[in-house]
Short mmCIF file of C-alpha atoms in Angstrom, two decimals:
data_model
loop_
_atom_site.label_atom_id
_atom_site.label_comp_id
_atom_site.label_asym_id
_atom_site.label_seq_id
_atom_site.Cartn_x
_atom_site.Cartn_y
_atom_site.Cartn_z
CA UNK J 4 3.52 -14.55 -25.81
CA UNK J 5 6.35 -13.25 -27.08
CA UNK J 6 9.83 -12.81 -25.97
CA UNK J 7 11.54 -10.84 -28.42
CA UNK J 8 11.40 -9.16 -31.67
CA UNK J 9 14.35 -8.45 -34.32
CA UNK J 10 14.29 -6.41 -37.64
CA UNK J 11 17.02 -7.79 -39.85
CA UNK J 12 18.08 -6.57 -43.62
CA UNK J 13 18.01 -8.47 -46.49
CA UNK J 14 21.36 -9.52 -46.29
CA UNK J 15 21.17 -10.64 -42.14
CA UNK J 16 22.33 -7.23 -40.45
CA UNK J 17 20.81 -6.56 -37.33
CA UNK J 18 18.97 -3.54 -37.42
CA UNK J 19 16.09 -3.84 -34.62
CA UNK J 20 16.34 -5.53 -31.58
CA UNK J 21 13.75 -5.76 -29.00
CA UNK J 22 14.60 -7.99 -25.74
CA UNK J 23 10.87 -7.96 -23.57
CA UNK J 24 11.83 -10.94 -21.36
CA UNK J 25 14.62 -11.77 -19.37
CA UNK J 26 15.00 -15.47 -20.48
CA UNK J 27 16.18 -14.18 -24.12
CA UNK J 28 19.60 -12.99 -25.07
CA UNK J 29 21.06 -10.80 -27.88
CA UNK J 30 22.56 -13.95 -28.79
CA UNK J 31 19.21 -15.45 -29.76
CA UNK J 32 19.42 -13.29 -33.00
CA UNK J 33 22.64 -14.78 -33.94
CA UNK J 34 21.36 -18.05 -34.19
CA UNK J 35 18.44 -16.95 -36.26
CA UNK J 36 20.26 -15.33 -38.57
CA UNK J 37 22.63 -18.96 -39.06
CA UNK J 38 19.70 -21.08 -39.49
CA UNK J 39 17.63 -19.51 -41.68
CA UNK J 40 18.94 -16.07 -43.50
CA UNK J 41 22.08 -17.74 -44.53
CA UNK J 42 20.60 -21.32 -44.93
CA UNK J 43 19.23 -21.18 -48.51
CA UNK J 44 17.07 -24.48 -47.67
CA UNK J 45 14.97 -23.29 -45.27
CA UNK J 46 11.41 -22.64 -46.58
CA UNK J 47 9.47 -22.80 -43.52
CA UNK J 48 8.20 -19.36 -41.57
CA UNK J 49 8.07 -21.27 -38.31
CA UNK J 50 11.72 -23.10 -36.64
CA UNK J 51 11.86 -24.49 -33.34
CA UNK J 52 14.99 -25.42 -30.99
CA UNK J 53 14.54 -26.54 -28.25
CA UNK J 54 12.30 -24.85 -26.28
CA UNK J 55 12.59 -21.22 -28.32
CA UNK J 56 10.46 -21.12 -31.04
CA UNK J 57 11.23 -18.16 -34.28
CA UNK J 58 8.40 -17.01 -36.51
CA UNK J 59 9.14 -15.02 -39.57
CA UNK J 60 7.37 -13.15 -42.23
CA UNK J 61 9.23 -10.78 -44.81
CA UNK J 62 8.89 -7.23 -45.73
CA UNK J 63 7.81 -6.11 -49.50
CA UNK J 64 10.98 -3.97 -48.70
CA UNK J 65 13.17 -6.88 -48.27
CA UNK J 66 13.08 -6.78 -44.40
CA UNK J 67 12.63 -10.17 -41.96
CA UNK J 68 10.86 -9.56 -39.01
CA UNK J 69 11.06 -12.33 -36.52
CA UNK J 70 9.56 -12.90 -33.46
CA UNK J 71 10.92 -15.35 -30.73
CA UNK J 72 9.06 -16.78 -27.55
CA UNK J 73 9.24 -20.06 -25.27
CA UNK J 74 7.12 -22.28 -24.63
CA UNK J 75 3.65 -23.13 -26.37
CA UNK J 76 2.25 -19.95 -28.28
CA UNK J 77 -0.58 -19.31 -30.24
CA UNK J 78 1.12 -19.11 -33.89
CA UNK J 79 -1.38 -17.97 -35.70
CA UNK J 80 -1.91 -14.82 -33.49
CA UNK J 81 1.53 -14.10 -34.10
CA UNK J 82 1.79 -14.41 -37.65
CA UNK J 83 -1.39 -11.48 -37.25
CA UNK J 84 0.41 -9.31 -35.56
CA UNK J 85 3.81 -9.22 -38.03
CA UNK J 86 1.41 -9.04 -40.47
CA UNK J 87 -0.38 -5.76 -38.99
CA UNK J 88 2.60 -4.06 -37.60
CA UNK J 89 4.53 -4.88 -41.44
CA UNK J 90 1.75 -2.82 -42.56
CA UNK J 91 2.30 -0.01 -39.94
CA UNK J 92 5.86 0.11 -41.29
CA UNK J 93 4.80 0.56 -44.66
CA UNK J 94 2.10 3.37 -43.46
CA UNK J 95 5.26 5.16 -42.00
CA UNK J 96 7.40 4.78 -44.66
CA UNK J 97 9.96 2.12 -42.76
CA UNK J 98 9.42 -0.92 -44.43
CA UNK J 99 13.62 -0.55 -46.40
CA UNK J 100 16.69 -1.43 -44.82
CA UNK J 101 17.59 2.52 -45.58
CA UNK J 102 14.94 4.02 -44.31
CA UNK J 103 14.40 2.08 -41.27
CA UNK J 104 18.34 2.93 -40.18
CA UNK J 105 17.39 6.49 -40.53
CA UNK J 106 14.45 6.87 -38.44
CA UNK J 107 14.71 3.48 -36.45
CA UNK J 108 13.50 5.27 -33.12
CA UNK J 109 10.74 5.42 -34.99
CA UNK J 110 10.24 1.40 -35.08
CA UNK J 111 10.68 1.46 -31.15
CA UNK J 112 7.36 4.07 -30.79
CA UNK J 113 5.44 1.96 -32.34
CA UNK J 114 6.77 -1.74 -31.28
CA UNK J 115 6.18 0.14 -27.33
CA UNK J 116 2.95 1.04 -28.48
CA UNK J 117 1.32 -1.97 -30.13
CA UNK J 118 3.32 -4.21 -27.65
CA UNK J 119 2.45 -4.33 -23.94
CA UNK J 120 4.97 -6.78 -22.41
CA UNK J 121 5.48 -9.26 -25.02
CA UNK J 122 1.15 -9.09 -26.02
CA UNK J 123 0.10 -8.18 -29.12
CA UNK J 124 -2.32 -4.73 -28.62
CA UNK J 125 -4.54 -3.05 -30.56
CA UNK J 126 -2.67 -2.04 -33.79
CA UNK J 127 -5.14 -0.10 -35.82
CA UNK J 128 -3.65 3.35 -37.14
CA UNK J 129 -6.77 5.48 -35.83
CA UNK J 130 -5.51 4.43 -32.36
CA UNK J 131 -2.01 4.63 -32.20
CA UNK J 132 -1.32 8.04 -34.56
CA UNK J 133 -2.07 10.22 -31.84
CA UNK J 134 0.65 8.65 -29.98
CA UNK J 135 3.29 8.57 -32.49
CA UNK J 136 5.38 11.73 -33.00
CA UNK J 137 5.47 11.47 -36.81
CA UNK J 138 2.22 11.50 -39.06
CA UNK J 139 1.94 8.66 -41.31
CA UNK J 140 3.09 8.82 -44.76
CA UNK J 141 -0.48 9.05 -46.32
CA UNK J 142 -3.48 10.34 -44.40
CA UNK J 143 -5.97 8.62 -46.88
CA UNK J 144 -5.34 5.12 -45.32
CA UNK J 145 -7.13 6.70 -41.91
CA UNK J 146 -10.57 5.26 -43.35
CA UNK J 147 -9.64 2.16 -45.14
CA UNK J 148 -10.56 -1.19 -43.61
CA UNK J 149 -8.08 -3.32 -44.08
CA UNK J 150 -5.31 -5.41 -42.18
CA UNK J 151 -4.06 -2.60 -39.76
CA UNK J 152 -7.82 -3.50 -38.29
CA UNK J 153 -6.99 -5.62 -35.55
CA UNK J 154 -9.28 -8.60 -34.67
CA UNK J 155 -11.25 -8.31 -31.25
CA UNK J 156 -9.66 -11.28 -29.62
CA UNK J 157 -6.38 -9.07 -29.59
CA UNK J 158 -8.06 -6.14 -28.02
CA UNK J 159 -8.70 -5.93 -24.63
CA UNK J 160 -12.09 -6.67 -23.74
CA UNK J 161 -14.18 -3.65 -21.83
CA UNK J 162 -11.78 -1.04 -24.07
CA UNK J 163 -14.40 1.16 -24.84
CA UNK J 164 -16.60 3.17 -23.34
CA UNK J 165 -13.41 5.57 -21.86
CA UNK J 166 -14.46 9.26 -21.09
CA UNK J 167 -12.96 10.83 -23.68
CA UNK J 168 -14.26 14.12 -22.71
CA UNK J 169 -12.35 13.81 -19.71
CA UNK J 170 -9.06 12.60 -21.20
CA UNK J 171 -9.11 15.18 -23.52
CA UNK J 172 -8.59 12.68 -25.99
CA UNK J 173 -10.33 12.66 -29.55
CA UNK J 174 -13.55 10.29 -29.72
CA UNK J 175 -11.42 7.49 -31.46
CA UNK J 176 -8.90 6.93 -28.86
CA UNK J 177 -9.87 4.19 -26.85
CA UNK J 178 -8.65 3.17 -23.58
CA UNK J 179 -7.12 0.11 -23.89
CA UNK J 180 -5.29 -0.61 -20.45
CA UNK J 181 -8.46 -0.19 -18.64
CA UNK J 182 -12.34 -2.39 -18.88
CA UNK J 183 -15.53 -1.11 -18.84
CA UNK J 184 -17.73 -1.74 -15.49
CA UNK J 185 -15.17 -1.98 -12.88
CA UNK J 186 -16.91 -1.21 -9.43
CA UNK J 187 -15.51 -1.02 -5.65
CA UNK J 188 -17.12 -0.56 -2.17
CA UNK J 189 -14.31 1.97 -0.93
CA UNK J 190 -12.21 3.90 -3.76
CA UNK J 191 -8.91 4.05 -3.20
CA UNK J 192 -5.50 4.49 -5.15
CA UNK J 193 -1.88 4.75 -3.76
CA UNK J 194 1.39 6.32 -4.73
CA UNK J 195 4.65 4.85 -3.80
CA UNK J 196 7.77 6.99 -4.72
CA UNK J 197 10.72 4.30 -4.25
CA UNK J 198 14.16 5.80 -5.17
CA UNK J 199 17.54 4.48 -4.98
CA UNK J 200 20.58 6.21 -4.18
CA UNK J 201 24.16 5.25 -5.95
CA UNK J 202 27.28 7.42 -4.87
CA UNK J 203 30.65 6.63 -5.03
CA UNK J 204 32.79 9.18 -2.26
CA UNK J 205 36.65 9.38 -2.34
CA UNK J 206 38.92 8.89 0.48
CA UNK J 207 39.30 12.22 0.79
CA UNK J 208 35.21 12.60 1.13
CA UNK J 209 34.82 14.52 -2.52
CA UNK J 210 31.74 12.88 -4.27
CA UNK J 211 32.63 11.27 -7.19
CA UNK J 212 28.91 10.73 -8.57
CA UNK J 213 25.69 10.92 -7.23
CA UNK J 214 22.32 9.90 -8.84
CA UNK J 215 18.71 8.42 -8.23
CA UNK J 216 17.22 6.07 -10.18
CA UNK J 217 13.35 6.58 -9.11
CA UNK J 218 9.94 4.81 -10.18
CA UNK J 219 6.07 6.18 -9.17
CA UNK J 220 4.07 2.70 -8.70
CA UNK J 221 0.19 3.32 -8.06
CA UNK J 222 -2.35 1.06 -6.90
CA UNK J 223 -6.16 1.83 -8.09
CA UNK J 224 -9.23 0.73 -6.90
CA UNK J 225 -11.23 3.23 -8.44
CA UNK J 226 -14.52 2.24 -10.03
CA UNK J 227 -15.57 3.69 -13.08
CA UNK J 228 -13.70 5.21 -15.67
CA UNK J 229 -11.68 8.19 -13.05
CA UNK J 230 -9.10 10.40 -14.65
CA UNK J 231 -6.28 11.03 -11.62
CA UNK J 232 -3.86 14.36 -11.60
CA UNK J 233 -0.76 14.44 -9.48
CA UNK J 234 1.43 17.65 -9.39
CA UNK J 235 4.82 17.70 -7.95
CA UNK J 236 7.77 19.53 -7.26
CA UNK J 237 9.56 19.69 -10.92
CA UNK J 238 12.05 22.25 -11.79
CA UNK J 239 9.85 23.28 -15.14
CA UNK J 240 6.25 23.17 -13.49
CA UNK J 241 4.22 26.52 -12.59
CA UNK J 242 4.79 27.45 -8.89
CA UNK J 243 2.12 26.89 -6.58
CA UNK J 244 -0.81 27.50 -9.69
CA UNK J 245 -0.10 23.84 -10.74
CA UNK J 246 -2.15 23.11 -7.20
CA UNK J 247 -5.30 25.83 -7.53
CA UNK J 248 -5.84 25.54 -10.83
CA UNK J 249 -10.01 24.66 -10.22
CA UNK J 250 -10.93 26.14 -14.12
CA UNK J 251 -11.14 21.95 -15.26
CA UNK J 252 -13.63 20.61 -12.22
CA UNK J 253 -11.01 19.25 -9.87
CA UNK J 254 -11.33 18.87 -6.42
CA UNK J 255 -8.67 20.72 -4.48
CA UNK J 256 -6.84 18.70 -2.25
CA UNK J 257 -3.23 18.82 -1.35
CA UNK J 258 -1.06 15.60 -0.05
CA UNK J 259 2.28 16.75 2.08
CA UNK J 260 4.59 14.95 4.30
CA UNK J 261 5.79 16.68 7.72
CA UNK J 262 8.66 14.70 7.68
CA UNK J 263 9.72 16.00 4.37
CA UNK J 264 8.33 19.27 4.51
CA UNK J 265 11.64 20.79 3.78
CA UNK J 266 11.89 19.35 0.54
CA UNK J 267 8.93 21.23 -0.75
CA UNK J 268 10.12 24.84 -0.96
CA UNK J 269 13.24 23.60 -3.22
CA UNK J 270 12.84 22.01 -6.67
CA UNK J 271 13.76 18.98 -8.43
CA UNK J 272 15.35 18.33 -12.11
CA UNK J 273 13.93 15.08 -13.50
CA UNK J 274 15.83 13.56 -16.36
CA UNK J 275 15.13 10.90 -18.49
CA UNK J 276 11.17 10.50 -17.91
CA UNK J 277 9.62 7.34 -18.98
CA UNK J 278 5.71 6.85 -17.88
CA UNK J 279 3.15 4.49 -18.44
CA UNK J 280 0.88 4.41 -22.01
CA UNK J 281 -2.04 5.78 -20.16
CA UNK J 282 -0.22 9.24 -19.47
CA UNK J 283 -1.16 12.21 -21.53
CA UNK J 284 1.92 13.57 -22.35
CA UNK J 285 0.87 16.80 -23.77
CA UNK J 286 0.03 17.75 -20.42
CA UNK J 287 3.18 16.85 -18.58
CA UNK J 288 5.17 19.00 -21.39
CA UNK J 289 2.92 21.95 -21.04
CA UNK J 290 1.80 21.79 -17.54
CA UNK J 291 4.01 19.63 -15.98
CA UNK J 292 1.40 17.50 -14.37
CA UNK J 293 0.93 13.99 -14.37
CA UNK J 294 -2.97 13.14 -15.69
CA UNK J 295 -3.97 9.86 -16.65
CA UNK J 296 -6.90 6.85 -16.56
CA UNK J 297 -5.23 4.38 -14.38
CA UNK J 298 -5.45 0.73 -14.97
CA UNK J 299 -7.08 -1.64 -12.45
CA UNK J 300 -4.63 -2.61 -10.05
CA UNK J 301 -0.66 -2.12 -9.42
CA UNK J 302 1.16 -0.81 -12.34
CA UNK J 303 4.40 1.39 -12.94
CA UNK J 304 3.45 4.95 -13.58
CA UNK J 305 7.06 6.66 -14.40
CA UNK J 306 10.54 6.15 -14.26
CA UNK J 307 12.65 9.44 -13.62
CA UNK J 308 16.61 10.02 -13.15
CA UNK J 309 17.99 12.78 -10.91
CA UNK J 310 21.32 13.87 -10.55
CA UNK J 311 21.42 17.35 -8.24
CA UNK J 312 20.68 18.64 -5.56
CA UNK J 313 20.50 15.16 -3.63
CA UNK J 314 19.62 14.48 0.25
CA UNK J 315 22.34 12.00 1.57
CA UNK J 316 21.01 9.66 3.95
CA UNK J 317 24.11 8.38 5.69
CA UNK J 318 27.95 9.95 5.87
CA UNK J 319 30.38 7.29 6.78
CA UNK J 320 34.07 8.42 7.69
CA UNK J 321 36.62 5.54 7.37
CA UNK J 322 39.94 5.46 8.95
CA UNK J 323 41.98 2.70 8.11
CA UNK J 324 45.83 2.37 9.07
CA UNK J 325 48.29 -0.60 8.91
CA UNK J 326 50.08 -1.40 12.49
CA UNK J 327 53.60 -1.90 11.75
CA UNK J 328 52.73 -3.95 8.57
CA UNK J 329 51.35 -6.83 10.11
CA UNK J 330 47.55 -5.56 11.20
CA UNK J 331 45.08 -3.55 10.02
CA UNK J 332 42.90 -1.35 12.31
CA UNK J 333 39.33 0.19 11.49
CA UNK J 334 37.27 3.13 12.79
CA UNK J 335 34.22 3.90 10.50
CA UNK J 336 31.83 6.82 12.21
CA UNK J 337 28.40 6.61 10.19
CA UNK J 338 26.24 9.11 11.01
CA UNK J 339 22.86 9.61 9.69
CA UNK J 340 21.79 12.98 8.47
CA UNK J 341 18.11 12.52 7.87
CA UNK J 342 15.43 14.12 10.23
CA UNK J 343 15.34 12.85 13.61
CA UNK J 344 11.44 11.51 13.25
CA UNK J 345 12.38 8.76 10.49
CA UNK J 346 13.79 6.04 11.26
CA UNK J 347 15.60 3.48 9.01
CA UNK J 348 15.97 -0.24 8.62
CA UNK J 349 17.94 -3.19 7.85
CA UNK J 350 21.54 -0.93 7.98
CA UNK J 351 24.46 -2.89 6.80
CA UNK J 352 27.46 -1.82 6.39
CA UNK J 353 29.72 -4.31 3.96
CA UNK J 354 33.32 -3.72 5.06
CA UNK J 355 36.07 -5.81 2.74
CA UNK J 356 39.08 -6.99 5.07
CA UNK J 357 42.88 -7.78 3.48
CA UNK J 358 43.54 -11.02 2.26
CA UNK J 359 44.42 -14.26 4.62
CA UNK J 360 42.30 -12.40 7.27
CA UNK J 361 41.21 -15.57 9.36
CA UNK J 362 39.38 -13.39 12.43
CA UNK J 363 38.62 -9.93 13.54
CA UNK J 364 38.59 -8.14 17.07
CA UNK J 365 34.99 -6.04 16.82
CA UNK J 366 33.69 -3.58 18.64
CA UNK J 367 30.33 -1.40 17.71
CA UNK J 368 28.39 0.96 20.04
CA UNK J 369 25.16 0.11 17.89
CA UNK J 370 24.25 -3.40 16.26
CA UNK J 371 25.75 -6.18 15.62
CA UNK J 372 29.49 -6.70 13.34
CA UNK J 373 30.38 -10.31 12.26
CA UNK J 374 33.52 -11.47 10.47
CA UNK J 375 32.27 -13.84 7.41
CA UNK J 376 35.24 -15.96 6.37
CA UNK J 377 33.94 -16.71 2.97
CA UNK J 378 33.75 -13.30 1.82
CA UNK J 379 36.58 -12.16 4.19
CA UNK J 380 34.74 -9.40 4.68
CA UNK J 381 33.05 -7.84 8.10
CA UNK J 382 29.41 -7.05 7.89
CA UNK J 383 27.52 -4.17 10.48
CA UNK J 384 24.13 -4.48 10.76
CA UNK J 385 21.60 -2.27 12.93
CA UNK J 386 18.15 -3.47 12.50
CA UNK J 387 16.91 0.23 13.46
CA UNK J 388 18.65 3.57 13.08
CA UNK J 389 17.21 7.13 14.03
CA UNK J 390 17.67 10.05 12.06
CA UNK J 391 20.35 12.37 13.23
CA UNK J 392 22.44 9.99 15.24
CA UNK J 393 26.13 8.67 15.22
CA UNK J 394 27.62 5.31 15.83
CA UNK J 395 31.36 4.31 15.78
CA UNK J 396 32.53 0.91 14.33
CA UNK J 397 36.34 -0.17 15.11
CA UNK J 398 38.00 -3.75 14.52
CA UNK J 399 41.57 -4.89 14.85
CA UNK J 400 42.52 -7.45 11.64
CA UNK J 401 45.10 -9.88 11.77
CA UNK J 402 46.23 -11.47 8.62
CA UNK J 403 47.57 -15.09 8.99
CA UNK J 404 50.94 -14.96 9.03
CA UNK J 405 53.17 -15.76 6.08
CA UNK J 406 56.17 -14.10 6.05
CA UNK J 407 54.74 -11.42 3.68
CA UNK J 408 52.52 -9.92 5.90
CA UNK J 409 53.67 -6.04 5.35
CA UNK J 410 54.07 -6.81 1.48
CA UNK J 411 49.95 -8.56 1.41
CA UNK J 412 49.03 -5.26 3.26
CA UNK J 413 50.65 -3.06 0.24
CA UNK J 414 49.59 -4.82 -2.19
CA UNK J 415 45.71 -4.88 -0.92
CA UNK J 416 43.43 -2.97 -3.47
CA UNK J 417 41.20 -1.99 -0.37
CA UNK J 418 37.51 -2.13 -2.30
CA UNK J 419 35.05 0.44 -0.78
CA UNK J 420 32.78 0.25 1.52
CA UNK J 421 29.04 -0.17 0.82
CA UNK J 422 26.34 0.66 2.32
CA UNK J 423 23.03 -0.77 2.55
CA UNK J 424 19.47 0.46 4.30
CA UNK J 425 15.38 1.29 3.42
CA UNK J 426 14.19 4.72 4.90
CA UNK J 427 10.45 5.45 5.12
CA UNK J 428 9.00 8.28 4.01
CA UNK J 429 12.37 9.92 2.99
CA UNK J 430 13.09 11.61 -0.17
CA UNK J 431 16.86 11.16 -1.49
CA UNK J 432 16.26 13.24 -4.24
CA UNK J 433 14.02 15.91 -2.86
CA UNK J 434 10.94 14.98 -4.80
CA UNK J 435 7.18 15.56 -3.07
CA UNK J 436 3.79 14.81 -4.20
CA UNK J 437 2.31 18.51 -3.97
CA UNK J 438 -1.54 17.27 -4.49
CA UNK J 439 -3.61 13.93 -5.87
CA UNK J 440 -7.15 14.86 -7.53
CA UNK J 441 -9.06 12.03 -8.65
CA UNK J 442 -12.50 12.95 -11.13
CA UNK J 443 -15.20 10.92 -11.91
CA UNK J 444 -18.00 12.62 -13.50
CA UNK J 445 -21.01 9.68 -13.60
CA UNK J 446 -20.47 8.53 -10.24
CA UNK J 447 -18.82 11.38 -8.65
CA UNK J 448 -17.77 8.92 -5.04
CA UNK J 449 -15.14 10.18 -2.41
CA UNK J 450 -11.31 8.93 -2.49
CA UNK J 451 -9.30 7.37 -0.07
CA UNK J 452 -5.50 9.00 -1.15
CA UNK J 453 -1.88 8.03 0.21
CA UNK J 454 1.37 8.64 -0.80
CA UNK J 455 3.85 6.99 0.44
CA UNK J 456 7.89 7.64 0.19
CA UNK J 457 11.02 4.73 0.36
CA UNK J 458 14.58 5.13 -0.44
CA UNK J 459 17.01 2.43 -0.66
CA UNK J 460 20.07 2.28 -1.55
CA UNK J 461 21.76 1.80 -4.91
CA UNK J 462 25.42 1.67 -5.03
CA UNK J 463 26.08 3.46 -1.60
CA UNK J 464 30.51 2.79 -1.88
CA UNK J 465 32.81 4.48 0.49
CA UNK J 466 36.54 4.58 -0.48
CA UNK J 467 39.31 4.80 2.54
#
């Protein structure tokens, strides 16, 4: 619905910009700001070009707040919702080009909040101020009835009727990412830790930098209103009383992989934590546990960044050396270092030849190599590689001959080598799923549980 959302100031400064899909630019706001801020004759809170389409409403503090979207949208439900969130920003004291610049992360809580991937949500203040981190600037507009009271055909249908009891959650909260009367055969819900590894090693093979980018994605079929816990291996959580903690009704149950079993008596640092709306996050700051009322379906529970401590999948160790200035001769040894059970797929090593290379003499003890013109580049693939095993690559390069063979060969930057593959039930950054409890009090049905581990790589570059 819609595609983007900008804040301006009276006078056309940028001060909020919100980009939800990836068919609108920054740009966008620029031409916004032409066509109607600074064009006096424009009296119209609607303007289409093309196929984008602005909508506009002003603050009582001087503010325009502008929406954009493509296509055919429902205007009048937009106009609703700048209405309603203009009002939150007065309730929290934002509505001013000053004081929105001062507490502008502010704006972004609540646009996340009362947003859900460009859909207008539930924006009544009884609902959102327990998830906001400031109070709002008068606590006398909690029982008024006015225009923060969203209409029902902007709520999600089925919203109440969440267990608040088990949430721990105060009786107005409402749950609005899952319905009411959801009912399955076999109960089950999935957790799929996919992290990707970027490193960048020097030709002398120091690390440069090292980090994984990792996401939790769960899968629920879980009927009822169930409240799911997950525990894991966090630097900050309790030792091993984050798992037998049975004071709160939980099953015990613990979920552990033998092929990562090493990985669970060392710890992980997770940095820059993003979850899903339906996480309490009281509980992950003072318990470091993950407890929630998932939403029917695949969603994105958490993001997390990790930076120490990191199991490398693959070492690669590059010699490259120039034959009397006129050829170029390669032996790469990759060796993988994870445990012999796994097994990865879909290696490829991307190795960048000099310039004027026209063919290459290969030779690989595992896989395939091929010489691609185009890219003048030679490219290694193994379909299958086992942990704990070596293979040795070697080519002879000839440039086409110029003349200026030993002064192209100088003058070649040599870009690194990258590395490409998926491993199964591996952990790059040494993170395990200790235990998975799922509750449901009225029902009270057996779960089917998996967790499931897959690294990939980021921006895996060699340098030689």
């Amino acid at each position: 619905m819609i595609s983007a959302l900008f804040l301006y100031s009276p006078r056309g400064d940028l001060i909020i910009s919100k980009l939800i899909k990836d068919n609108i630019k920054l740009g966008v706001s620029e031409i916004f700001r032409i066509q109607v801020i600074n064009n006096l004759d424009v009296r119209s809170p609607i303007l289409t070009l093309g196929s984008t389409t602005f909508h506009h409403i002003r603050s009582n503090g001087g503010l325009w707040l502008v929406t954009v979207s493509r296509g055919n949208t429902d205007s009048a439900g937009i106009w609703e919702f700048l209405y309603n969130f203009n009002k939150l920003l007065e309730v929290y004291d934002i509505n001013s080009e000053d004081s929105l610049q001062g507490d502008f992360m502010l704006c972004y809580e609540i646009l996340d909040i009362v947003l859900d991937n460009g859909i207008p949500r539930d924006t009544e203040l009884t609902h959102i101020m327990p998830y906001i981190s400031k109070k709002p600037l008068s606590e006398n507009l909690l029982g008024s009835d006015d225009i923060l009271n969203t209409p029902s055909w902007l709520v999600k249908a089925g919203a109440r009727g969440m267990s608040s009891e088990n949430l721990g959650l105060t009786s107005k909260d409402m749950c609005l990412w899952r319905s009411e009367g959801i009912r399955y055969k076999k109960n089950e819900v999935y957790l799929d830790v996919f992290e990707h590894i970027s490193i960048l090693v020097n030709k002398d093979g120091a690390i440069l930098k090292s980090y994984v980018d990792g996401s939790v994605q769960c899968v629920a079929h879980l009927s009822g209103m169930p409240v799911c816990q997950f525990g894991f291996n966090d630097y900050l959580s309790p030792s091993s009383n984050t798992q037998s903690s049975g004071n709160d009704g939980w099953a015990e149950e613990e979920n552990g992989t033998k092929a990562i079993k090493n990985a669970i008596t060392g710890s992980v640092i997770l940095e820059d934590c993003k979850f899903h709306q339906c996480v309490q996050l009281d509980k992950f700051d003072q318990e470091r546990v993950i407890r929630f009322v998932p939403p029917d379906g695949l969603f994105e529970l958490m993001k997390y960044h990790v930076r120490d401590n990191l199991n490398l999948p693959f070492k690669v160790t590059p010699m490259v050396t120039t034959l009397k200035g006129k050829s170029v001769e390669y032996r790469i040894t990759l060796k993988s270092l994870f445990p012999s059970k796994l097994c990865a797929k879909d290696v490829e090593l991307y190795i960048p030849a000099p310039p004027d290379t026209v063919n290459a003499k290969i030779n690989v003890s595992s896989g395939k190599g091929k010489f691609i013109p185009e890219e003048n580049a030679i490219v290694w693939k193994i379909h299958k590689y086992h942990g704990l095993t070596e293979n040795v690559f070697s080519a002879v390069i000839v440039p086409m001959g110029n003349g200026n063979d030993s002064l192209n060969l100088e003058q070649w930057s040599r870009p690194p080598i990258s590395v490409r593959f998926e491993i199964s039930m591996f952990s790059n950054s040494g993170l395990v799923v200790r235990y998975l409890k799922v509750m449901e009090k009225d029902l009270n049905y057996n779960t089917v549980k998996w967790v499931k581990y897959i690294s990939k790589s980021g921006a895996y570059e060699v340098r030689y």
